[in-house]
Each structure stands twice: as structure tokens, then as C-alpha cells.
Short mmCIF file of C-alpha atoms in Angstrom, two decimals:
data_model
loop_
_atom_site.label_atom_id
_atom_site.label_comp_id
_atom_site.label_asym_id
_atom_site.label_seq_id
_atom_site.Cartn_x
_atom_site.Cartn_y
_atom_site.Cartn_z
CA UNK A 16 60.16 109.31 -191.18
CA UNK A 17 58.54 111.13 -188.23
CA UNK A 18 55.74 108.22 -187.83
CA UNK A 19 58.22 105.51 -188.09
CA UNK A 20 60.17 107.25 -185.43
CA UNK A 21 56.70 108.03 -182.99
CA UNK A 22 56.11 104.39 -183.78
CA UNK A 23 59.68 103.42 -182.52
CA UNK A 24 59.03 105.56 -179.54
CA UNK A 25 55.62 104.72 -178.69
CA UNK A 26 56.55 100.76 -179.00
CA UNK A 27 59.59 101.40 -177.06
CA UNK A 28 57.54 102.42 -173.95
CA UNK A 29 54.61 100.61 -173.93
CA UNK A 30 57.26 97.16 -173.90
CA UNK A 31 59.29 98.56 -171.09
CA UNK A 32 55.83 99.43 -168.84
CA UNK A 33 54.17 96.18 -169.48
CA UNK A 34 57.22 94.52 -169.01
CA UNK A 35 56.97 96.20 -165.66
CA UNK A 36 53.85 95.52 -164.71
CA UNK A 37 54.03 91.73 -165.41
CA UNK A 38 53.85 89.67 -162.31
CA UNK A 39 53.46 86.30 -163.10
CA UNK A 40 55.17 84.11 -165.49
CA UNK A 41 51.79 83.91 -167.42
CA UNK A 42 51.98 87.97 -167.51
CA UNK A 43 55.27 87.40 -168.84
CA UNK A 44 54.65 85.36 -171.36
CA UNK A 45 52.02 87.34 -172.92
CA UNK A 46 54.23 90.31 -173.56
CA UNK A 47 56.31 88.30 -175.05
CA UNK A 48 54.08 87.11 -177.55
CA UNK A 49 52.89 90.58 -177.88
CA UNK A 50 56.01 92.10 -178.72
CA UNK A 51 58.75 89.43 -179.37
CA UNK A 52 56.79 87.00 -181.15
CA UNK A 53 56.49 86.14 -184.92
CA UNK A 54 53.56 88.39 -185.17
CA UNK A 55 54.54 90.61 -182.57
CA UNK A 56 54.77 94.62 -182.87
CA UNK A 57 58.98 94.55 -182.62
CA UNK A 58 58.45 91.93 -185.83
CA UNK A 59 55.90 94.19 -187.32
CA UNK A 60 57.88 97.39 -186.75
CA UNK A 61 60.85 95.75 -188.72
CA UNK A 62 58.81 94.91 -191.98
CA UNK A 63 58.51 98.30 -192.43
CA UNK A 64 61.81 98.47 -192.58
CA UNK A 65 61.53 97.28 -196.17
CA UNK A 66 59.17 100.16 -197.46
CA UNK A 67 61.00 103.02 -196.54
CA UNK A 68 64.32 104.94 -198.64
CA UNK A 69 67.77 103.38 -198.14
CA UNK A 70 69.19 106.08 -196.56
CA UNK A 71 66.51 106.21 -193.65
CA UNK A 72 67.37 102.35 -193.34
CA UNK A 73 70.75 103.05 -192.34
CA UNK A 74 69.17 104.85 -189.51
CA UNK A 75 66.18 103.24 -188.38
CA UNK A 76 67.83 99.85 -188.87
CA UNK A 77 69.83 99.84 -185.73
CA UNK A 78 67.39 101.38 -183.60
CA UNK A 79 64.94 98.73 -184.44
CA UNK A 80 67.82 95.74 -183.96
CA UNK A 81 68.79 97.72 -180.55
CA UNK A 82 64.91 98.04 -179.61
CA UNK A 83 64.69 94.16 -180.42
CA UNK A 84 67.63 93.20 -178.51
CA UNK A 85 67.11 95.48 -175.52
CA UNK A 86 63.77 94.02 -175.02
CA UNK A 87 64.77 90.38 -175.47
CA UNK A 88 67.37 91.61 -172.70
CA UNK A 89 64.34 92.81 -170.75
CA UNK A 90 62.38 89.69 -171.19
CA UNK A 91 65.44 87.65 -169.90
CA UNK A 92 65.93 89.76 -166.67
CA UNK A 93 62.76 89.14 -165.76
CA UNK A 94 61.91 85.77 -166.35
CA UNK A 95 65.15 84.83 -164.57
CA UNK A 96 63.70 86.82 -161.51
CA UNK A 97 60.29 85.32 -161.33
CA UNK A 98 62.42 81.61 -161.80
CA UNK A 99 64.68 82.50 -158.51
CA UNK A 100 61.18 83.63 -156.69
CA UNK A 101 59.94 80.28 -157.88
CA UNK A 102 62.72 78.69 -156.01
CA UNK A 103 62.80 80.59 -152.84
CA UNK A 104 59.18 80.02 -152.30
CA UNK A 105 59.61 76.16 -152.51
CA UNK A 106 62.54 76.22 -150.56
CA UNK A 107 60.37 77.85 -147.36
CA UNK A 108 57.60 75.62 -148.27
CA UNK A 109 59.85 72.75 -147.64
CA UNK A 110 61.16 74.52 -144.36
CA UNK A 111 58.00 75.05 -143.42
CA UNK A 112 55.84 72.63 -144.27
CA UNK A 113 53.01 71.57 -142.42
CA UNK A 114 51.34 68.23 -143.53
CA UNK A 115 47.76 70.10 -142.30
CA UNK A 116 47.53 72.82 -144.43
CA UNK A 117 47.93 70.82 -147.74
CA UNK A 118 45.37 68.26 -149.39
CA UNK A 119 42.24 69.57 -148.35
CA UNK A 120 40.11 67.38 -150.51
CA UNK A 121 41.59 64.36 -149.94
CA UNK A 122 40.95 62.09 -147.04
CA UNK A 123 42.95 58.84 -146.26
CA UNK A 124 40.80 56.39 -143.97
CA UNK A 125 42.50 52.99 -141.87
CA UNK A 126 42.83 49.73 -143.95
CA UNK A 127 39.93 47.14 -142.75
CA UNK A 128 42.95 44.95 -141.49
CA UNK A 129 44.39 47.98 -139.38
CA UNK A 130 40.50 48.52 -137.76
CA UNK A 131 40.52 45.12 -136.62
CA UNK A 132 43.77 44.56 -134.99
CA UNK A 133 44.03 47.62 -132.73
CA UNK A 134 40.21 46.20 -131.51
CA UNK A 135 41.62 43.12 -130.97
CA UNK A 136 44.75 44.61 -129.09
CA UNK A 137 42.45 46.91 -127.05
CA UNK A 138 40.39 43.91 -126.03
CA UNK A 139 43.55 41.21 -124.64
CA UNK A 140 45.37 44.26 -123.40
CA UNK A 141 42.43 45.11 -121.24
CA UNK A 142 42.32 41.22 -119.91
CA UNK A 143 46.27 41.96 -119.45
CA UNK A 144 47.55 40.07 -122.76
CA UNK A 145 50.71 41.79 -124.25
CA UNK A 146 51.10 42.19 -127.79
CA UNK A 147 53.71 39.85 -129.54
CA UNK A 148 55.69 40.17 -132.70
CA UNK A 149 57.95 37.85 -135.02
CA UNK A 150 59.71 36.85 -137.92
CA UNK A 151 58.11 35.93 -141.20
CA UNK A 152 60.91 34.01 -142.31
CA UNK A 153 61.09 31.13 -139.94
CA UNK A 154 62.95 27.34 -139.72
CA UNK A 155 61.59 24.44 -140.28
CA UNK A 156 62.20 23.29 -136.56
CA UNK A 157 60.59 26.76 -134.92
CA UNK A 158 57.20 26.37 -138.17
CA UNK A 159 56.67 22.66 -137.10
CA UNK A 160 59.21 20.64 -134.86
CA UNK A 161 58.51 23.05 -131.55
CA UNK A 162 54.75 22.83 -132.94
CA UNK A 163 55.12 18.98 -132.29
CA UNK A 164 54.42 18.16 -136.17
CA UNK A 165 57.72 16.10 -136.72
CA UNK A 166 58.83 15.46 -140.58
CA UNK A 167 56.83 12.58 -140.92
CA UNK A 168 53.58 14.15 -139.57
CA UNK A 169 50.49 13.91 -141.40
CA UNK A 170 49.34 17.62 -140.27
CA UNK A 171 52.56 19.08 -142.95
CA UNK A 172 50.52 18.03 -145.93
CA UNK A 173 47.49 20.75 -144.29
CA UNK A 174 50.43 23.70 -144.50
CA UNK A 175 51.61 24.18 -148.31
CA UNK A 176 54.69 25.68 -147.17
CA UNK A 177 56.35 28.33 -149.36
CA UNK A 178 60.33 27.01 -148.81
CA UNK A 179 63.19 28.78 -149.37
CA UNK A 180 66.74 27.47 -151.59
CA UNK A 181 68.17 27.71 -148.34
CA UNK A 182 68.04 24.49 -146.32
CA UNK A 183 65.19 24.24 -143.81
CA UNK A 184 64.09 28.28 -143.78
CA UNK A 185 60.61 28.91 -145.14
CA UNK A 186 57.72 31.57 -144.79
CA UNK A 187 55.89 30.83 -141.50
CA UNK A 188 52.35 29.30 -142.12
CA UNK A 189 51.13 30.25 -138.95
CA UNK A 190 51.93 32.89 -136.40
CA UNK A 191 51.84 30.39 -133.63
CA UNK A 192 55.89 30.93 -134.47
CA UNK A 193 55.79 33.92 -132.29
CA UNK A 194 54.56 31.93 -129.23
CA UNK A 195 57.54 29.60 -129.75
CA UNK A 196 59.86 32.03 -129.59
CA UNK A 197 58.13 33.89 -126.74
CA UNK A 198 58.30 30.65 -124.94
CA UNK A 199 61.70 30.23 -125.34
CA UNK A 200 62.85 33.50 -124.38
CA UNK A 201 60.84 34.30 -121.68
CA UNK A 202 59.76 32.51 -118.63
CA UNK A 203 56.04 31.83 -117.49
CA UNK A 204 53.49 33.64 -116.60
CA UNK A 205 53.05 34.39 -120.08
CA UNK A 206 49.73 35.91 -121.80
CA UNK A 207 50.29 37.26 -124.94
CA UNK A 208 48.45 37.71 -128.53
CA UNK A 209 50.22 37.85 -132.11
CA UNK A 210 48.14 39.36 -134.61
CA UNK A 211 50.56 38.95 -138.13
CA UNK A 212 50.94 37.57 -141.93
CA UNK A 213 51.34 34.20 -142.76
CA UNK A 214 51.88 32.19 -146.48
CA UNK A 215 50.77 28.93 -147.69
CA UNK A 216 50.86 27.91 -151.45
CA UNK A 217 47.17 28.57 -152.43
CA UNK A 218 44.93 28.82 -155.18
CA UNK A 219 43.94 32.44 -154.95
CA UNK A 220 40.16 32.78 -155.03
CA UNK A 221 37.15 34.40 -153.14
CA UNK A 222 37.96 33.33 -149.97
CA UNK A 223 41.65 32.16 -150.33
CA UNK A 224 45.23 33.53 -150.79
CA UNK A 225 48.51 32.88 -150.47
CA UNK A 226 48.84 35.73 -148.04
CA UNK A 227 46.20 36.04 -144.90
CA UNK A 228 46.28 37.39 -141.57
CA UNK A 229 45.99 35.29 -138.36
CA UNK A 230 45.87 35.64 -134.43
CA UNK A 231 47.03 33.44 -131.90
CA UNK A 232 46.51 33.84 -128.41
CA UNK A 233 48.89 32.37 -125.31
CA UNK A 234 48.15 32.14 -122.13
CA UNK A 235 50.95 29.75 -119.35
CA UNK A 236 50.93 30.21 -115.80
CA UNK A 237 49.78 27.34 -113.55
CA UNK A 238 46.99 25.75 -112.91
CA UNK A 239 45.89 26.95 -116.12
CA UNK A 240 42.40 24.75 -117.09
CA UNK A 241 40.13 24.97 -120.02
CA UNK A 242 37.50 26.78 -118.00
CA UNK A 243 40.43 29.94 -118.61
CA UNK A 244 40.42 29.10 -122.40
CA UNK A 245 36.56 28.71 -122.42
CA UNK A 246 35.89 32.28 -120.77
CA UNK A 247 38.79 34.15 -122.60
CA UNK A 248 37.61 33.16 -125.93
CA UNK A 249 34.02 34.09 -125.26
CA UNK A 250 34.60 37.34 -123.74
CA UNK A 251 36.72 38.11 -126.81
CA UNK A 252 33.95 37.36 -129.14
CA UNK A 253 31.46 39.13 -127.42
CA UNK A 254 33.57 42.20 -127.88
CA UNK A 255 34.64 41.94 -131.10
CA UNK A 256 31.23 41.21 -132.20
CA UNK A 257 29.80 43.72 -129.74
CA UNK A 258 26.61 41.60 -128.53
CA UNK A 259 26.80 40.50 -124.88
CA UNK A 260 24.01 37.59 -125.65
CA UNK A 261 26.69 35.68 -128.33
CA UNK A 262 26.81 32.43 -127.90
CA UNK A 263 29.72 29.65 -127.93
CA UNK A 264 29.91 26.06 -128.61
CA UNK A 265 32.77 23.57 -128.29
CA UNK A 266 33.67 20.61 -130.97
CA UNK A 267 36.67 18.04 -130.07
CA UNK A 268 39.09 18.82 -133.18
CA UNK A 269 42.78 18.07 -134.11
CA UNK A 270 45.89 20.45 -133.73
CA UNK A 271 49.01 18.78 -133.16
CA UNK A 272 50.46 21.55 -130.23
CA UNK A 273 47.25 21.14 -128.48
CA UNK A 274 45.35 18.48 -126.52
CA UNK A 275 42.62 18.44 -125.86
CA UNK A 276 41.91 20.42 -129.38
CA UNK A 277 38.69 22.02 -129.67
CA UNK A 278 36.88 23.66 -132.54
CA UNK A 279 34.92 27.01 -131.13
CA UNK A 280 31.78 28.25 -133.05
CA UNK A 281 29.68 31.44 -132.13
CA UNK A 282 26.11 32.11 -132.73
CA UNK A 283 25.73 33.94 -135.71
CA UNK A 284 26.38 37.79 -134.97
CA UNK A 285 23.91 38.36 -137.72
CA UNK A 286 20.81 36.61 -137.46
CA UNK A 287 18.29 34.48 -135.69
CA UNK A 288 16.98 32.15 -137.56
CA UNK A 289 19.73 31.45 -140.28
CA UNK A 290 20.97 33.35 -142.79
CA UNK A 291 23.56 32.86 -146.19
CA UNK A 292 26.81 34.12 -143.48
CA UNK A 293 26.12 30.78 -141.06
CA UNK A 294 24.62 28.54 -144.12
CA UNK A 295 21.04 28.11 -142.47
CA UNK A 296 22.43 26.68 -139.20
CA UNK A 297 22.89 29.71 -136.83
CA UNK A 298 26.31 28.84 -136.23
CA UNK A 299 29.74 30.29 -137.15
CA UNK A 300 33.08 28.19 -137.18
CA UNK A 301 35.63 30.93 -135.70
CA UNK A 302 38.49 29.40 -134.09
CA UNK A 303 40.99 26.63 -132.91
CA UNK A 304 41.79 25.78 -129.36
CA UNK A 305 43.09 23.69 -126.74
CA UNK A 306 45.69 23.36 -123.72
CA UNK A 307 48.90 23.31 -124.62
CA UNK A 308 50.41 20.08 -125.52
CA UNK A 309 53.39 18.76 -122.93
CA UNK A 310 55.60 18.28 -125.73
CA UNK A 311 55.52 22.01 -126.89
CA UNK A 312 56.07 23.02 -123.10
CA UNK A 313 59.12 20.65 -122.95
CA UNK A 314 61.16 22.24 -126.03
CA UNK A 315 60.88 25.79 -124.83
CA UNK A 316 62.36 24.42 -121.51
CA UNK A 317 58.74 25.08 -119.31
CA UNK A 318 58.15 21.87 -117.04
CA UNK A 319 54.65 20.88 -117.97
CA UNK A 320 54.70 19.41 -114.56
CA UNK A 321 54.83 22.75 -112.67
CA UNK A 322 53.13 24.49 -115.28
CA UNK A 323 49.74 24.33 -118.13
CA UNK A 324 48.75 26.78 -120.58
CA UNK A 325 46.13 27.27 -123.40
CA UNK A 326 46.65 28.63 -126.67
CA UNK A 327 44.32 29.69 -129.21
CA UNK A 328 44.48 30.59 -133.17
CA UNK A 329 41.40 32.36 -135.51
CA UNK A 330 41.77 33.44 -139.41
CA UNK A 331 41.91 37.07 -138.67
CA UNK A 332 41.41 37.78 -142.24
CA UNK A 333 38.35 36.11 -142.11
CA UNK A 334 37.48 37.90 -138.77
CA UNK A 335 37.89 40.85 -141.03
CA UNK A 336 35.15 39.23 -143.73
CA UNK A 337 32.86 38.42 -141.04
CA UNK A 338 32.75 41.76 -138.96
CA UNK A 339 32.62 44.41 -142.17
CA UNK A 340 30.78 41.87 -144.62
CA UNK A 341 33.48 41.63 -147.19
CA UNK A 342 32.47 38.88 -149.56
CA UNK A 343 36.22 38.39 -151.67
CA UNK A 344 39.20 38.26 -149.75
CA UNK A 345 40.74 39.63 -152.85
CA UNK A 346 39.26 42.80 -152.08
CA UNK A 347 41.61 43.55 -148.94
CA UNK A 348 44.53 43.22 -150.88
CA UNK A 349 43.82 45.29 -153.81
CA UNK A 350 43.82 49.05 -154.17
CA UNK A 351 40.22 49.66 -154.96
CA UNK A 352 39.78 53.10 -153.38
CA UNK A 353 35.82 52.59 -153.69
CA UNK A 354 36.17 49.77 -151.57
CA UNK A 355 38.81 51.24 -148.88
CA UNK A 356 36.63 54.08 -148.49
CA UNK A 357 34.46 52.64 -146.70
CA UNK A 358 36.31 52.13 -143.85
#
């Protein structure tokens, strides 16, 4: 009887101390396992419950139920504490967080598309160019009409348009929409670029999708000639490209808002003698240019007779391919983190 009482005793304090002493959940938890648990010593201390005389049963049995319930009672006081620590902690952390001190090991880097387009904007902004913004859902008669491609045009069947169920609304194939609208709510001089997305109904492939960036360029005032469009352009791609010896060339081309159209090409920013980028010739087709045709002046209310402007437009997804030697256009919309690492 005296050993099963010391052993009462002796497990009695040594609970109640460790219990103490615990000061994380994972202490906790051990001392419960220790003492409450299937094989604990409170568990162990009540099997011997069966080996000794009835009448020292009637004693000991309640002092072992009371030990096991007083340190279940124990267990719960303190868990319940470390739980309302728990929460107090988080609620200062979200008081007082600070987006520095957390994530040391991981490090976030700018998409290849955002790179580009604050470059560009640094480089019009310096030549005095503001930067323009618009709508991705467009009309019909803003996409094409102010564009001077009518409904029976032949350039429509070179934009596979993505149209709405609602009657003339569509996403914008080009983000010469944004020079519309500037045109019509503002009144010349106007110099502006607008960098954005645009959709046409594509095969997606290597270098195609039925999402891409573009940049168009807008410059009215008057007396506005193509030596303006000539220079701008070329400056531009010199400082894009970063070499001051690139070299331009001019091609008469097609674009309904325009005439005179002309295709631009640039030497090839990365070689001298040909290479697979410029197919062997030297040369790079970049972008699309011209004056701006009467007919677009006259339906944003500008008198083409007082005033003459040039506009230009390049693929600035593929100015993005070209400058960072991305071979799959795929690649910019996916979230490879190999691949947006590097930038």
C-alpha cells in the first residue's frame, strides 16, 4: 500500500512540474503522451489497480480517477493558453506586418512584357510623347470605320476579329483604337504612344496567339512630314536596341489609315553578316508606318487641311522576342518560373 501511494505521489508531481515547464504546444503534447496516453504512467498506475485487495481499491480508486481527471484538467488549461497566445501573436503580426521582413528566399523579378514597355515609355516620354490608354472592348465603327476599313474592305479579312453577341462590339485587334479616341477627344498637337493587348482568332503556335501585345505611336501637329516619322522611328530603335550605328530602311506597304504606308526594317541588332534571327539577309521587318490618312483626320473632326500627322504601329510582343531572344511566344504567357527568372 505504501508504494502504490509513493507511486501516486511521485506521479502526481512530476505531471504537475512538467506540465509547468512545457512551453510549446510540441512540449505539451509530449506530456500528454507521457502521462495521459494509452501507455502513459496515469494508465499504467490504474492497472495496478487490479492487483491489489478490495478494500485498498475503495481507496486508491478515487485518488487515481481524481489524479486522472485533475491532470486532463491541467492539460486543458494549458493548451487553451498556448491556443489564445497563438492568436494574439497573429493578430500583431497582421497589425504589424511589414512585407520586408517576410520571404527571404524568395525573389519575384518583372515579366519580360513589363521590361519592355516602361523602356519604351522612357524613350517617347523623353522625345515628349505621352502615354495613352484604352478600352479592349471596342465597336465596330471605332476597330475599323474611323480606321478607314469600311464593311466591305478587303483589309477585315487580315483582322480575325473575336465578336461579341452584342451587335457591332468586339475585342480590339489593334491598339490603334486608342489613337481614335485620343483624336476625338482631344485637339492637336497630339504625340502620344499606346503600348496594350489586342485579340485576333489565331492558331496558337510558336510565334502566334490569340492574345499579343502591340504599340502604336501618334504624332499631329502641322506641317507634320515623313522626315518626322523617318527620324522618330529610328531614334526609337536605336534605343531600344541600344546600338547608335542601327540601320533603317523604308518599303512602300499597305495600311488602310495611312498613306503613304511604309514597311520599316532595321539592320539586324545581332549580327553582321547574317544570322538564323534576320534569315541570312541582315535585315529585320519591325514596323508599319505612314502619314495619316485625310479620311481618319476628318472623322475625329481635325481638318487635314490645317493639319498632318504620322502614326506608327510594331508587334511589341515580338519586340519582346527579338530584344531577350525568346524563341515561342507561348513562353510569355505561361507560368514557367525557369523561364521568368531570367528576367
Amino acid at each position: 500500500m505504501n508504494n502504490l501511494e509513493e507511486l501516486l505521489h511521485s506521479i502526481t508531481h512530476d505531471y504537475f512540474i512538467e506540465l509547468e515547464k512545457a512551453q510549446t504546444m510540441e512540449q505539451l503534447e509530449l506530456v500528454r503522451v507521457s502521462y495521459l496516453g494509452r501507455q502513459g504512467k496515469i494508465a499504467a498506475l490504474m492497472g495496478l489497480l487490479k492487483n491489489i485487495p478490495a478494500e485498498q481499491k475503495s481507496v486508491f480508486g478515487p485518488l487515481c480517477n481524481k489524479l486522472k481527471q485533475d491532470a486532463l484538467n491541467g492539460y486543458t488549461v494549458k493548451q487553451e493558453t498556448f491556443l489564445n497566445q497563438e492568436i494574439a501573436q497573429q493578430q500583431q503580426r497582421q497589425e504589424h506586418f511589414d512585407v520586408t521582413a517576410y520571404y527571404p528566399h524568395t525573389q519575384g523579378s518583372l515579366h519580360p512584357y513589363t521590361h519592355i514597355i516602361e523602356e519604351i515609355e522612357t524613350i517617347f516620354m523623353s522625345m515628349g510623347f505621352e502615354i495613352a490608354t484604352g478600352p479592349e472592348v471596342e465597336t465596330d465603327s471605332i476597330n475599323f470605320e474611323a480606321l478607314n476599313i469600311p464593311k466591305d474592305h478587303p483589309a477585315r479579312d487580315m483582322h480575325d476579329t473575336f465578336w461579341f453577341d452584342v451587335p457591332h462590339m468586339l475585342l480590339r485587334t489593334h491598339t490603334s483604337t486608342v489613337q481614335v479616341h485620343a483624336m476625338l477627344n482631344k485637339r492637336p498637337p497630339l504625340a502620344l504612344i499606346a503600348p496594350g493587348r489586342c485579340y485576333r482568332h489565331e492558331a496558337t503556335d510558336a510565334s502566334h496567339d490569340i492574345m499579343f501585345m502591340q504599340c502604336e505611336g501618334l504624332l499631329i501637329d502641322k506641317n507634320i512630314s515623313l522626315a518626322h516619322l523617318l527620324s522618330t522611328t529610328k531614334s526609337f530603335l536605336q534605343a531600344i536596341f541600344n546600338k547608335k550605328d542601327l540601320k533603317t530602311r523604308y518599303r512602300p506597304g499597305f495600311f488602310p489609315f495611312v498613306e503613304p504606308g511604309l514597311e520599316i526594317d532595321m539592320s539586324c541588332p545581332f549580327c553582321t553578316h547574317g544570322c538564323s534571327t534576320c534569315k541570312k539577309t541582315g535585315w529585320i521587318e519591325i514596323c508599319g508606318a505612314g502619314l495619316i490618312h485625310p479620311n481618319v483626320l476628318q472623322y475625329c473632326n481635325i481638318d487635314p487641311e490645317h493639319y498632318s500627322g504620322f502614326a506608327f504601329g510594331f508587334g511589341l510582343t515580338r519586340l519582346v522576342m527579338l530584344k531577350y531572344g525568346i524563341n515561342d511566344i507561348r513562353l510569355l504567357h505561361s507560368a514557367e518560373l525557369e523561364f521568368l527568372k531570367q528576367f
